[in-house]
Coordinates of C-alpha atoms in Angstrom, one line a residue:
M108 CA 83.8 125.2 92.5
R109 CA 80.5 122.8 91.6
K110 CA 77.7 125.3 92.1
F111 CA 74.2 123.0 93.6
L112 CA 69.8 123.4 92.5
Q113 CA 67.5 122.4 94.6
K114 CA 64.8 122.2 92.9
T115 CA 61.2 120.5 93.4
L116 CA 59.3 118.1 90.5
P117 CA 55.6 117.8 90.5
G118 CA 55.0 115.1 93.5
S119 CA 57.4 116.6 95.9
V120 CA 60.8 115.3 94.7
M121 CA 63.8 117.1 95.6
V122 CA 66.5 116.9 93.7
L123 CA 70.4 118.5 94.5
T124 CA 71.3 119.0 91.3
A125 CA 74.8 119.5 90.3
L126 CA 75.4 122.0 87.4
S127 CA 78.6 119.8 86.3
F128 CA 79.8 116.9 86.7
E129 CA 83.2 116.1 85.0
N130 CA 83.5 112.8 82.8
P131 CA 87.0 111.4 83.0
E132 CA 89.9 112.7 80.9
P133 CA 90.1 110.1 77.8
A134 CA 93.5 108.0 78.9
P135 CA 95.8 105.9 76.5
M136 CA 95.6 102.4 77.6
P137 CA 98.1 99.3 76.1
D138 CA 96.5 97.3 73.9
P139 CA 95.2 93.6 75.3
E140 CA 97.8 91.8 73.9
I141 CA 100.4 93.9 75.9
F142 CA 98.3 93.7 79.1
I143 CA 99.1 89.2 78.0
A144 CA 102.6 89.6 77.8
A145 CA 103.6 91.6 80.7
H146 CA 102.7 89.4 83.4
P147 CA 105.1 86.4 84.9
K148 CA 104.8 83.4 83.7
D149 CA 106.9 81.2 85.5
Y150 CA 105.9 82.0 88.8
F151 CA 103.4 80.2 89.7
M152 CA 102.3 76.8 89.2
A153 CA 98.3 74.9 89.0
P154 CA 97.1 74.5 92.3
V155 CA 95.1 71.7 91.3
A156 CA 97.6 68.5 89.1
A157 CA 95.7 68.7 86.1
S158 CA 97.7 70.0 83.1
P159 CA 95.7 71.5 81.3
L160 CA 93.6 72.7 83.4
K161 CA 89.7 72.7 82.8
I162 CA 88.3 75.9 83.0
N163 CA 84.5 76.2 84.2
G164 CA 84.6 79.8 85.0
T165 CA 87.4 82.6 84.0
F166 CA 88.2 86.2 85.1
G167 CA 85.7 88.9 84.6
E168 CA 83.2 86.5 83.3
L169 CA 79.7 88.2 84.4
R170 CA 77.6 87.1 87.2
S171 CA 74.8 88.4 88.7
D172 CA 75.3 91.8 90.3
H173 CA 79.8 91.2 90.5
F174 CA 82.3 90.4 87.7
H175 CA 84.1 87.3 88.3
S176 CA 87.3 87.4 90.1
G177 CA 88.9 84.9 89.8
I178 CA 89.1 81.6 88.0
D179 CA 87.0 78.1 88.8
I180 CA 89.1 75.1 88.0
D181 CA 87.3 72.0 87.2
G182 CA 87.5 68.6 89.8
N183 CA 86.3 66.3 92.0
T184 CA 86.0 66.9 95.5
G185 CA 88.8 66.3 97.9
Q186 CA 91.3 66.7 95.2
P187 CA 94.7 67.9 97.0
V188 CA 94.9 71.7 96.1
F189 CA 98.4 72.6 96.6
A190 CA 100.6 76.1 96.8
A191 CA 100.9 77.9 94.0
A192 CA 104.4 79.2 95.8
D193 CA 105.9 79.8 98.3
G194 CA 104.9 82.2 101.2
F195 CA 102.8 82.1 104.3
I196 CA 99.0 81.6 105.1
D197 CA 97.5 85.2 105.3
R198 CA 94.3 84.8 106.0
V199 CA 91.7 81.8 106.9
R200 CA 88.1 82.7 106.1
V201 CA 85.2 80.3 107.1
Q202 CA 81.3 81.6 105.8
A203 CA 78.8 79.5 105.6
S204 CA 77.5 81.0 102.0
G205 CA 80.4 83.1 99.9
Y206 CA 84.0 81.7 99.7
G207 CA 83.6 79.1 102.0
N208 CA 86.1 77.8 103.1
V209 CA 89.0 79.3 101.9
L210 CA 92.9 80.0 102.1
Y211 CA 95.2 83.5 101.5
V212 CA 98.6 82.7 100.5
K213 CA 101.0 85.5 101.2
H214 CA 104.0 85.6 98.3
P215 CA 106.8 87.0 98.6
N216 CA 106.8 88.7 95.5
G217 CA 103.8 91.2 95.8
Y218 CA 100.9 88.9 94.9
T219 CA 98.6 86.7 97.4
T220 CA 97.2 84.1 96.3
V221 CA 93.3 82.6 97.2
Y222 CA 91.7 79.5 97.2
A223 CA 87.8 79.3 98.4
H224 CA 84.9 76.7 98.4
L225 CA 87.8 74.3 99.8
D226 CA 86.1 70.7 101.1
R227 CA 88.8 71.5 104.3
F228 CA 91.7 72.4 105.0
S229 CA 95.5 70.5 106.0
S230 CA 95.5 68.7 109.3
D231 CA 97.7 72.4 111.1
I232 CA 95.2 74.5 109.8
Q233 CA 91.8 72.9 110.2
K234 CA 93.4 72.5 113.8
F235 CA 93.9 76.3 114.1
V236 CA 90.1 77.1 112.9
K237 CA 88.5 74.5 114.8
E238 CA 90.5 75.3 118.0
T239 CA 89.3 79.0 117.3
Q240 CA 85.6 78.6 116.3
Y241 CA 85.4 76.2 119.7
K242 CA 87.7 79.3 121.8
R243 CA 84.6 81.6 120.1
E244 CA 81.5 79.4 119.8
R245 CA 80.8 80.4 116.2
F246 CA 81.2 78.6 112.8
E247 CA 82.2 81.5 110.5
V248 CA 85.4 82.7 112.0
D249 CA 88.2 85.1 109.8
L250 CA 91.9 84.6 110.9
H251 CA 94.9 86.5 110.0
P252 CA 97.1 84.2 111.3
A253 CA 100.9 85.4 112.8
D254 CA 103.4 86.3 109.6
G255 CA 105.6 82.9 109.1
Q256 CA 102.9 81.3 111.5
F257 CA 102.3 78.4 108.8
R258 CA 104.7 78.6 106.2
V259 CA 104.2 77.1 103.3
K260 CA 106.3 76.0 100.0
K261 CA 105.2 75.7 96.6
G262 CA 103.8 72.8 95.3
Q263 CA 102.7 71.6 99.4
E264 CA 98.9 70.6 100.7
I265 CA 97.2 72.9 101.7
G266 CA 94.0 72.2 101.8
K267 CA 91.0 69.5 99.4
L268 CA 89.3 70.8 96.5
G269 CA 85.5 70.9 97.6
N270 CA 81.7 72.7 97.2
S271 CA 81.8 74.9 100.3
G272 CA 80.0 78.6 100.9
G273 CA 77.9 79.3 98.1
S274 CA 79.3 77.7 95.1
T275 CA 76.8 75.4 92.6
G276 CA 79.4 72.1 92.4
P277 CA 83.2 70.3 93.2
H278 CA 85.5 73.2 91.8
L279 CA 88.9 75.2 93.3
H280 CA 88.1 79.7 92.8
F281 CA 91.2 80.7 92.4
E282 CA 92.7 83.9 92.6
I283 CA 96.0 86.0 92.8
R284 CA 95.6 89.6 94.1
Q285 CA 98.1 92.7 94.2
S286 CA 99.0 92.1 98.0
G287 CA 99.2 96.0 99.3
T288 CA 96.0 97.3 97.1
D289 CA 93.5 93.7 97.0
R290 CA 93.6 93.9 93.4
A291 CA 91.9 90.8 91.8
L292 CA 94.4 90.0 88.9
N293 CA 94.0 87.7 86.0
P294 CA 95.3 84.9 86.2
L295 CA 95.1 83.7 82.7
L296 CA 97.5 86.0 82.4
F297 CA 100.1 84.5 84.3
G298 CA 101.5 81.3 82.2
L299 CA 98.7 78.3 83.8
P300 CA 98.5 75.4 81.6
V301 CA 95.4 75.9 80.0
Q302 CA 95.1 74.8 76.8
D303 CA 93.1 77.6 74.6
K304 CA 93.4 77.7 70.4
V305 CA 90.1 78.5 70.2
P306 CA 88.6 82.1 69.2
P307 CA 85.6 83.1 70.8
E308 CA 82.2 82.9 69.5
I309 CA 80.0 85.8 68.8
R310 CA 76.5 84.7 69.1
D311 CA 74.2 87.9 68.9
M312 CA 74.4 91.6 68.9
K313 CA 71.9 94.7 70.1
V314 CA 72.1 98.6 68.4
Y315 CA 70.6 101.0 71.2
F316 CA 69.5 104.4 70.5
L317 CA 71.4 106.5 71.9
N318 CA 70.5 110.5 73.5
E319 CA 73.3 113.2 73.6
K320 CA 74.0 112.2 76.9
R321 CA 74.7 108.4 75.6
E322 CA 71.4 107.1 77.8
V323 CA 69.1 104.5 76.0
L324 CA 66.0 105.5 74.0
T325 CA 65.3 101.6 73.0
S326 CA 66.6 99.3 71.9
K327 CA 66.1 96.4 69.4
P328 CA 68.2 93.2 68.0
F329 CA 71.1 93.5 65.1
P330 CA 70.1 90.2 62.9
I331 CA 74.3 88.4 62.3
Q332 CA 74.7 85.7 60.1
R333 CA 77.1 83.0 60.4
Q334 CA 78.8 82.9 57.3
K335 CA 80.0 79.6 55.6
D336 CA 83.9 80.1 56.6
G337 CA 82.6 80.0 60.7
T338 CA 83.2 84.0 60.2
V339 CA 79.6 86.0 61.6
G340 CA 79.1 89.8 59.4
V341 CA 75.3 91.3 58.8
A342 CA 73.2 90.3 55.8
N343 CA 73.1 93.8 54.1
E344 CA 76.6 96.4 52.9
V345 CA 75.1 98.5 54.4
T346 CA 72.6 98.8 57.8
Y347 CA 70.5 101.9 57.7
L348 CA 69.1 103.0 61.6
G349 CA 66.4 105.7 62.8
A350 CA 68.4 107.0 65.0
W351 CA 71.1 110.1 65.5
R352 CA 73.4 108.4 67.3
V353 CA 74.0 104.7 68.7
G354 CA 75.4 102.0 70.7
F355 CA 76.0 98.3 69.9
G356 CA 75.6 95.5 72.0
V357 CA 77.6 91.4 71.7
K358 CA 76.7 88.6 73.7
A359 CA 80.1 86.4 73.2
F360 CA 81.6 83.2 75.2
D361 CA 85.1 81.9 75.4
K362 CA 86.1 78.4 74.5
Q363 CA 88.7 76.5 76.3
S364 CA 90.2 73.8 74.0
G365 CA 89.5 69.9 74.2
H366 CA 86.8 70.9 77.1
R367 CA 83.2 72.1 76.6
N368 CA 82.0 75.1 78.4
D369 CA 80.4 78.6 77.8
N370 CA 83.3 80.8 80.1
G371 CA 83.8 84.7 79.9
I372 CA 85.5 87.0 77.4
F373 CA 88.5 89.2 78.2
A374 CA 88.4 91.7 76.7
I375 CA 86.0 94.0 73.8
A376 CA 87.0 96.9 71.1
L377 CA 85.0 98.6 68.2
Y378 CA 86.3 100.9 65.9
A379 CA 84.2 103.4 64.1
D380 CA 85.9 104.7 60.5
G381 CA 89.5 103.1 62.1
E382 CA 89.2 104.7 65.5
L383 CA 89.2 103.3 68.7
A384 CA 85.4 103.5 69.7
Y385 CA 84.6 101.6 73.1
Q386 CA 87.5 98.9 74.7
W387 CA 87.3 97.1 78.1
R388 CA 88.9 94.0 78.6
M389 CA 89.9 92.2 81.8
D390 CA 93.3 91.7 83.5
Q391 CA 92.0 93.3 87.0
L392 CA 89.8 94.2 89.1
D393 CA 89.0 95.9 91.8
F394 CA 86.3 94.9 93.9
D395 CA 84.7 98.1 94.8
E396 CA 83.6 98.6 91.6
S397 CA 82.6 95.1 90.5
R398 CA 78.8 96.1 91.3
Y399 CA 79.0 98.2 88.1
L400 CA 78.5 95.4 86.2
N401 CA 74.8 95.9 86.3
A402 CA 75.5 99.4 84.1
H403 CA 77.5 97.1 81.5
V404 CA 75.8 94.6 80.6
D405 CA 72.3 95.2 79.2
Y406 CA 70.3 94.8 82.3
A407 CA 67.2 94.3 81.5
A408 CA 67.4 91.6 78.7
R409 CA 69.6 89.5 81.6
K410 CA 66.6 90.1 84.0
R411 CA 63.9 89.4 81.1
Y412 CA 65.5 86.9 78.6
G413 CA 68.3 85.7 81.3
A414 CA 71.1 87.5 77.7
W415 CA 73.9 88.5 78.9
F416 CA 74.7 91.7 76.2
H417 CA 78.0 93.3 76.5
R418 CA 77.4 97.3 76.1
C419 CA 79.9 98.4 74.2
F420 CA 79.7 102.0 74.6
L421 CA 78.9 103.5 78.3
L422 CA 76.2 104.3 80.2
P423 CA 76.7 108.2 82.3
G424 CA 76.3 106.7 85.7
D425 CA 79.0 103.3 84.4
R426 CA 82.4 104.2 86.7
L427 CA 84.1 101.0 86.3
S428 CA 88.2 101.7 85.5
N429 CA 88.5 98.8 82.8
Y430 CA 87.6 100.9 80.1
T431 CA 89.7 103.5 78.4
R432 CA 88.8 106.6 78.1
T433 CA 87.7 107.6 75.0
N434 CA 86.2 110.8 73.3
A435 CA 83.6 108.8 72.4
L436 CA 82.7 106.1 75.0
G437 CA 81.5 104.0 72.8
S438 CA 78.2 106.5 71.3
I439 CA 78.7 106.4 67.6
A440 CA 77.1 109.2 65.8
L441 CA 75.6 108.5 62.2
S442 CA 74.8 110.2 59.1
K443 CA 72.4 110.2 56.1
D444 CA 75.4 110.5 54.1
K445 CA 78.3 108.4 54.4
P446 CA 78.2 105.3 56.2
V447 CA 80.3 104.4 59.5
K448 CA 82.3 101.9 59.1
I449 CA 81.9 99.0 62.4
L450 CA 84.6 96.8 63.8
L451 CA 84.2 94.9 66.2
K452 CA 86.6 92.5 67.5
V453 CA 87.2 89.7 71.0
M454 CA 88.9 88.5 72.3
D455 CA 89.9 85.0 75.1
A456 CA 93.2 85.4 77.6
A457 CA 95.0 83.7 75.1
G458 CA 94.6 86.5 72.1
N459 CA 92.5 84.1 70.3
T460 CA 90.6 86.8 68.4
S461 CA 87.3 86.7 66.8
S462 CA 86.1 89.7 64.2
I463 CA 82.7 91.5 62.7
Q464 CA 82.4 94.2 60.6
F465 CA 79.4 95.9 58.9
Q466 CA 78.5 99.7 57.5
V467 CA 76.1 101.8 59.4
K468 CA 74.2 104.9 58.0
R469 CA 71.7 107.3 59.0
D470 CA 67.5 106.2 58.1
E471 CA 65.6 109.1 56.3
N472 CA 62.9 107.4 58.5
M473 CA 63.7 108.5 62.3
E474 CA 62.3 105.8 64.8
P475 CA 59.5 107.1 66.6
F476 CA 60.5 106.8 70.9
V477 CA 57.7 107.2 72.4
G478 CA 58.2 106.7 76.7
Q479 CA 56.0 105.6 79.2
P480 CA 54.0 107.6 81.7
Y481 CA 55.9 108.4 85.2
Q482 CA 55.6 110.5 87.8
Y483 CA 59.2 111.5 89.1
E484 CA 62.2 112.5 87.3
L485 CA 65.1 110.9 88.8
P486 CA 68.8 111.7 87.5
W487 CA 71.4 109.7 88.0
D488 CA 74.4 112.6 89.5
A489 CA 71.8 113.8 92.1
E490 CA 70.8 112.5 95.3
S491 CA 67.1 112.1 95.1
R492 CA 64.4 112.4 97.8
I493 CA 60.9 111.4 97.2
D494 CA 58.3 112.5 99.8
L495 CA 54.7 110.8 100.4
E496 CA 52.0 111.0 103.2
D497 CA 52.5 107.0 103.8
F498 CA 56.5 106.5 102.2
T499 CA 59.7 108.3 101.6
M500 CA 62.5 107.5 99.3
S501 CA 65.9 108.2 99.3
L502 CA 68.4 108.0 96.1
P503 CA 72.4 108.7 96.5
K504 CA 74.1 110.3 94.3
G505 CA 75.4 107.6 91.9
A506 CA 72.5 104.9 92.7
L507 CA 71.7 104.3 89.3
Y508 CA 73.4 104.4 86.0
E509 CA 71.5 106.9 83.6
N510 CA 68.0 109.7 84.2
L511 CA 65.3 107.7 85.2
Q512 CA 61.5 108.6 84.3
F513 CA 60.3 106.6 87.4
Q514 CA 57.4 105.6 87.6
Y515 CA 55.5 104.5 91.3
K516 CA 51.9 103.7 92.2
T517 CA 50.2 102.1 95.5
T518 CA 47.5 99.0 95.0
Q519 CA 45.5 98.0 97.9
D520 CA 46.4 95.0 99.3
D521 CA 44.1 93.5 101.6
S522 CA 46.5 90.3 102.0
D523 CA 46.3 87.9 105.6
G524 CA 49.9 89.3 106.8
M525 CA 50.3 92.4 105.1
Y526 CA 49.5 96.4 106.9
S527 CA 50.4 98.1 104.5
S528 CA 49.5 99.5 100.7
M529 CA 51.8 98.0 98.4
H530 CA 54.5 100.5 96.8
H531 CA 55.4 99.5 93.7
L532 CA 58.8 101.3 92.8
H533 CA 59.4 101.3 89.2
D534 CA 60.4 98.3 88.1
N535 CA 62.9 95.5 88.7
R536 CA 64.8 95.3 86.2
T537 CA 66.2 98.7 86.5
P538 CA 69.2 98.4 87.9
V539 CA 70.8 100.4 91.1
Q540 CA 74.3 101.2 92.2
K541 CA 73.7 102.0 95.7
Y542 CA 71.6 101.3 98.7
F543 CA 69.0 103.8 99.2
E544 CA 66.5 104.1 102.0
V545 CA 62.2 103.3 101.6
S546 CA 60.3 104.2 105.0
I547 CA 56.1 103.2 105.5
R548 CA 54.0 104.0 107.8
P549 CA 52.2 100.1 108.0
R550 CA 48.0 100.7 108.7
N551 CA 46.2 98.8 111.2
L552 CA 48.9 97.3 113.0
P553 CA 48.3 96.1 116.3
P554 CA 51.0 97.8 118.8
E555 CA 52.1 94.1 120.3
L556 CA 52.8 93.2 116.6
R557 CA 55.1 95.7 116.0
T558 CA 58.5 94.2 116.9
K559 CA 57.6 91.9 114.3
A560 CA 57.1 93.9 111.4
V561 CA 59.0 94.4 108.2
I562 CA 59.6 96.0 104.8
A563 CA 58.9 92.7 102.6
Y564 CA 60.1 92.5 98.8
C565 CA 57.3 90.7 97.1
G566 CA 59.4 89.0 94.0
E567 CA 58.9 85.4 92.6
G568 CA 58.4 82.7 95.7
R569 CA 58.1 83.7 99.3
P570 CA 58.9 87.1 100.2
D571 CA 62.5 88.6 101.6
N572 CA 62.5 90.3 104.4
C573 CA 64.6 93.2 104.0
G574 CA 64.6 94.5 107.5
G575 CA 63.5 97.4 110.0
A576 CA 63.9 100.0 112.2
W577 CA 60.7 102.4 113.6
R578 CA 61.6 105.9 112.8
D579 CA 58.9 108.0 114.7
D580 CA 55.6 105.5 112.8
Y581 CA 57.9 104.7 109.7
L582 CA 59.5 101.4 109.2
V583 CA 62.8 101.7 107.9
T584 CA 65.0 100.1 105.6
K585 CA 67.7 100.3 103.4
V586 CA 67.7 97.6 100.3
R587 CA 69.0 97.8 96.7
Q588 CA 66.6 97.1 94.5
F589 CA 63.6 98.8 93.0
G590 CA 60.4 96.3 92.9
D591 CA 56.9 96.1 95.4
Y592 CA 57.7 97.1 98.9
C593 CA 54.8 96.7 101.5
V594 CA 54.9 96.1 105.7
M595 CA 54.5 92.2 106.8
V596 CA 54.9 90.3 110.2
D597 CA 56.9 87.6 110.6
K598 CA 55.8 86.4 113.2
D599 CA 56.3 83.0 112.8
Q600 CA 59.5 80.5 114.5
P601 CA 62.0 79.0 111.5
T602 CA 62.1 75.3 111.7
I603 CA 64.4 72.9 112.2
T604 CA 64.2 69.3 110.6
P605 CA 66.3 65.7 111.3
V606 CA 68.2 64.7 108.5
V607 CA 70.3 62.5 110.1
F608 CA 69.5 62.2 113.9
D609 CA 67.5 59.4 116.3
D610 CA 68.3 58.6 119.3
D611 CA 71.0 55.8 119.2
M612 CA 73.8 57.3 117.1
R613 CA 77.0 55.0 118.0
K614 CA 76.7 54.0 114.2
K615 CA 76.5 57.6 113.1
S616 CA 80.0 60.1 112.2
T617 CA 77.0 62.7 111.7
M618 CA 74.5 64.5 112.9
A619 CA 72.6 67.2 110.1
F620 CA 69.4 69.1 110.9
R621 CA 67.5 71.2 108.0
I622 CA 66.8 74.6 109.3
R623 CA 64.1 77.3 107.2
D624 CA 62.6 79.9 107.1
N625 CA 59.1 81.4 105.9
F626 CA 61.0 84.9 104.6
A627 CA 63.4 84.8 102.4
V628 CA 66.1 87.5 103.5
S629 CA 68.0 90.8 101.6
G630 CA 68.6 94.6 102.1
S631 CA 69.7 94.9 105.8
A632 CA 67.9 92.0 107.4
D633 CA 69.7 89.0 108.9
H634 CA 69.6 85.5 108.5
L635 CA 69.3 83.2 110.2
T636 CA 71.2 82.1 113.5
Y637 CA 72.5 78.8 115.6
R638 CA 73.1 77.3 118.4
G639 CA 74.0 73.8 119.2
T640 CA 75.5 72.5 123.0
V641 CA 75.6 69.0 123.6
D642 CA 74.9 68.3 128.0
G643 CA 75.3 72.5 127.6
Q644 CA 78.6 72.9 126.2
W645 CA 79.1 74.4 122.9
V646 CA 79.2 72.0 119.7
L647 CA 80.3 73.0 116.5
F648 CA 77.4 72.1 113.4
E649 CA 79.1 74.0 110.2
Y650 CA 76.3 75.4 108.5
D651 CA 75.8 75.0 104.2
R652 CA 73.7 78.1 103.6
K653 CA 72.8 76.9 100.3
R654 CA 71.0 73.7 101.4
D655 CA 69.9 75.3 104.3
R656 CA 72.1 72.3 106.5
L657 CA 73.5 72.5 109.5
T658 CA 75.8 69.7 109.7
H659 CA 78.0 68.7 112.9
T660 CA 81.3 65.8 112.8
F661 CA 81.7 63.4 115.9
D662 CA 85.3 64.1 116.4
G663 CA 85.1 62.6 120.1
R664 CA 84.2 65.5 121.9
I665 CA 81.3 63.7 122.9
G666 CA 81.9 60.8 124.9
A667 CA 80.1 57.6 125.4
G668 CA 76.8 57.2 127.1
E669 CA 73.8 59.2 126.4
H670 CA 73.1 63.1 126.4
W671 CA 71.3 65.4 125.8
L672 CA 71.1 67.8 122.7
R673 CA 70.1 71.4 122.6
L674 CA 69.2 73.1 118.8
S675 CA 68.1 76.1 118.7
V676 CA 67.6 79.2 115.5
K677 CA 66.0 82.8 115.2
D678 CA 65.3 84.7 112.6
D679 CA 65.6 87.9 112.0
R680 CA 62.5 89.3 114.1
G681 CA 64.0 86.8 116.7
N682 CA 61.0 84.1 116.6
E683 CA 62.9 80.8 118.1
A684 CA 63.0 77.5 117.3
V685 CA 64.3 74.8 118.8
F686 CA 64.8 71.2 119.3
E687 CA 66.0 69.1 121.7
R688 CA 66.4 65.5 122.4
K689 CA 68.4 62.7 124.1
F690 CA 70.7 60.5 121.8
L691 CA 72.8 57.7 122.7
R692 CA 77.2 57.3 122.0

């Protein structure tokens, strides 16, 4: 049974600390080659008519705040998309962002396939979706047809490839999931026609100086060289490092035969003196763990330079299931008497492998570690709370990946629309796994503006509305990143700009509007909501959030003659814009 100790650090921060925190027991894991061979290779066909498929994004690829849960298949808008095997439509969803128009097909062998960013569905499914949208008077819907209502055969067209939702270009995002657990599986392990005989490319490395808890003290580049035969190595026979223990990071990408694209790799293994010290592989993914990407990568390097480095060691709070639980967990102890032989292997899902070998030894001159001044010590494995006169912050257990020497300060800013000090919460280069609560007491806020007050994140560009609800004299919200926060007021209505609209719409097939707000949205704030009517009756406007665009396609519901359009748009604080105009059909 665990015992808990409550202690107070200088500055009134309360920490609830567990005196023991168990690491998962080391467990053997089959080699990646075994995972590659273990999946059925002849059950699923390619969901688009191309052989070989051109892959623009691989499973497990590093993305912002998440691992990629499928493969991105290159294609053109309107290209047919086919059911990969017999089954029935289990779910249909329409979103303004995210997956956009997406279909889930359930198969009798225990798998479900997912087809996202579709331009549109097949005619029978499209009719079902549109009727439901009009019945519910909303664009975004999440539908679960009765089993067998829409049966599909292998190779049957179920939609058209597109660019809906959060997609940045036409492609099909394709997934294979376990139906019972909803766990995503790597589609490249199922025998799809992908030609890949090119090994991954190791482009860069870093070395991290670690303490006994595998927390990072500092890091620096670990120079590598490309040899004449195309392999990579290091300049010296032995590299000396001024640390007791180190971990490594690698920047690596996969290439596909005949297709120039930097894709994600499948697996990494690191051996120290012939013994497996670290292994990561992406044969499957638990969606609840996907944000642990921010522990897996060098988050600070990503934020500063846009560089994606895989850590080849585990931070203490990294609970991702895709690692082999070795005894070392990637931490390499150094000796000044004998060098450690390191072998780092990188593999793609086709089994192609690249590697680098080198030796490291502890330098007699140890690297100096000079920490920055800080105000609070926040543990990763316990709750923390900072209580100040005008500010509180509550971090749940597991919100951090390693103990944090937390920097906090306030500055005064008399800019128009600000009603509190600027609270500087450490920096935005330190990742946070879970939402945490922030409370700020405003100053000089007129009572009539209380309903318009928000906690704002002030980074680059326009501020983020993070929402906020009143708790006594404090405005309270939940956020998931460190940075600069203050209380601001949002009393400006959104803007509605006609893109395709005039008084005479008789020769138009669509009408479209651009809608925008003065704040971006994050935290617990709501996105823009809207409602469009013609002659008082609700009409469907499709919302493409990445383009800030509403589009209505004329489909015969609006007859010939003169009509009255009313389009209203509201933001998170209830500010409303209205566009009203007559038009002819």
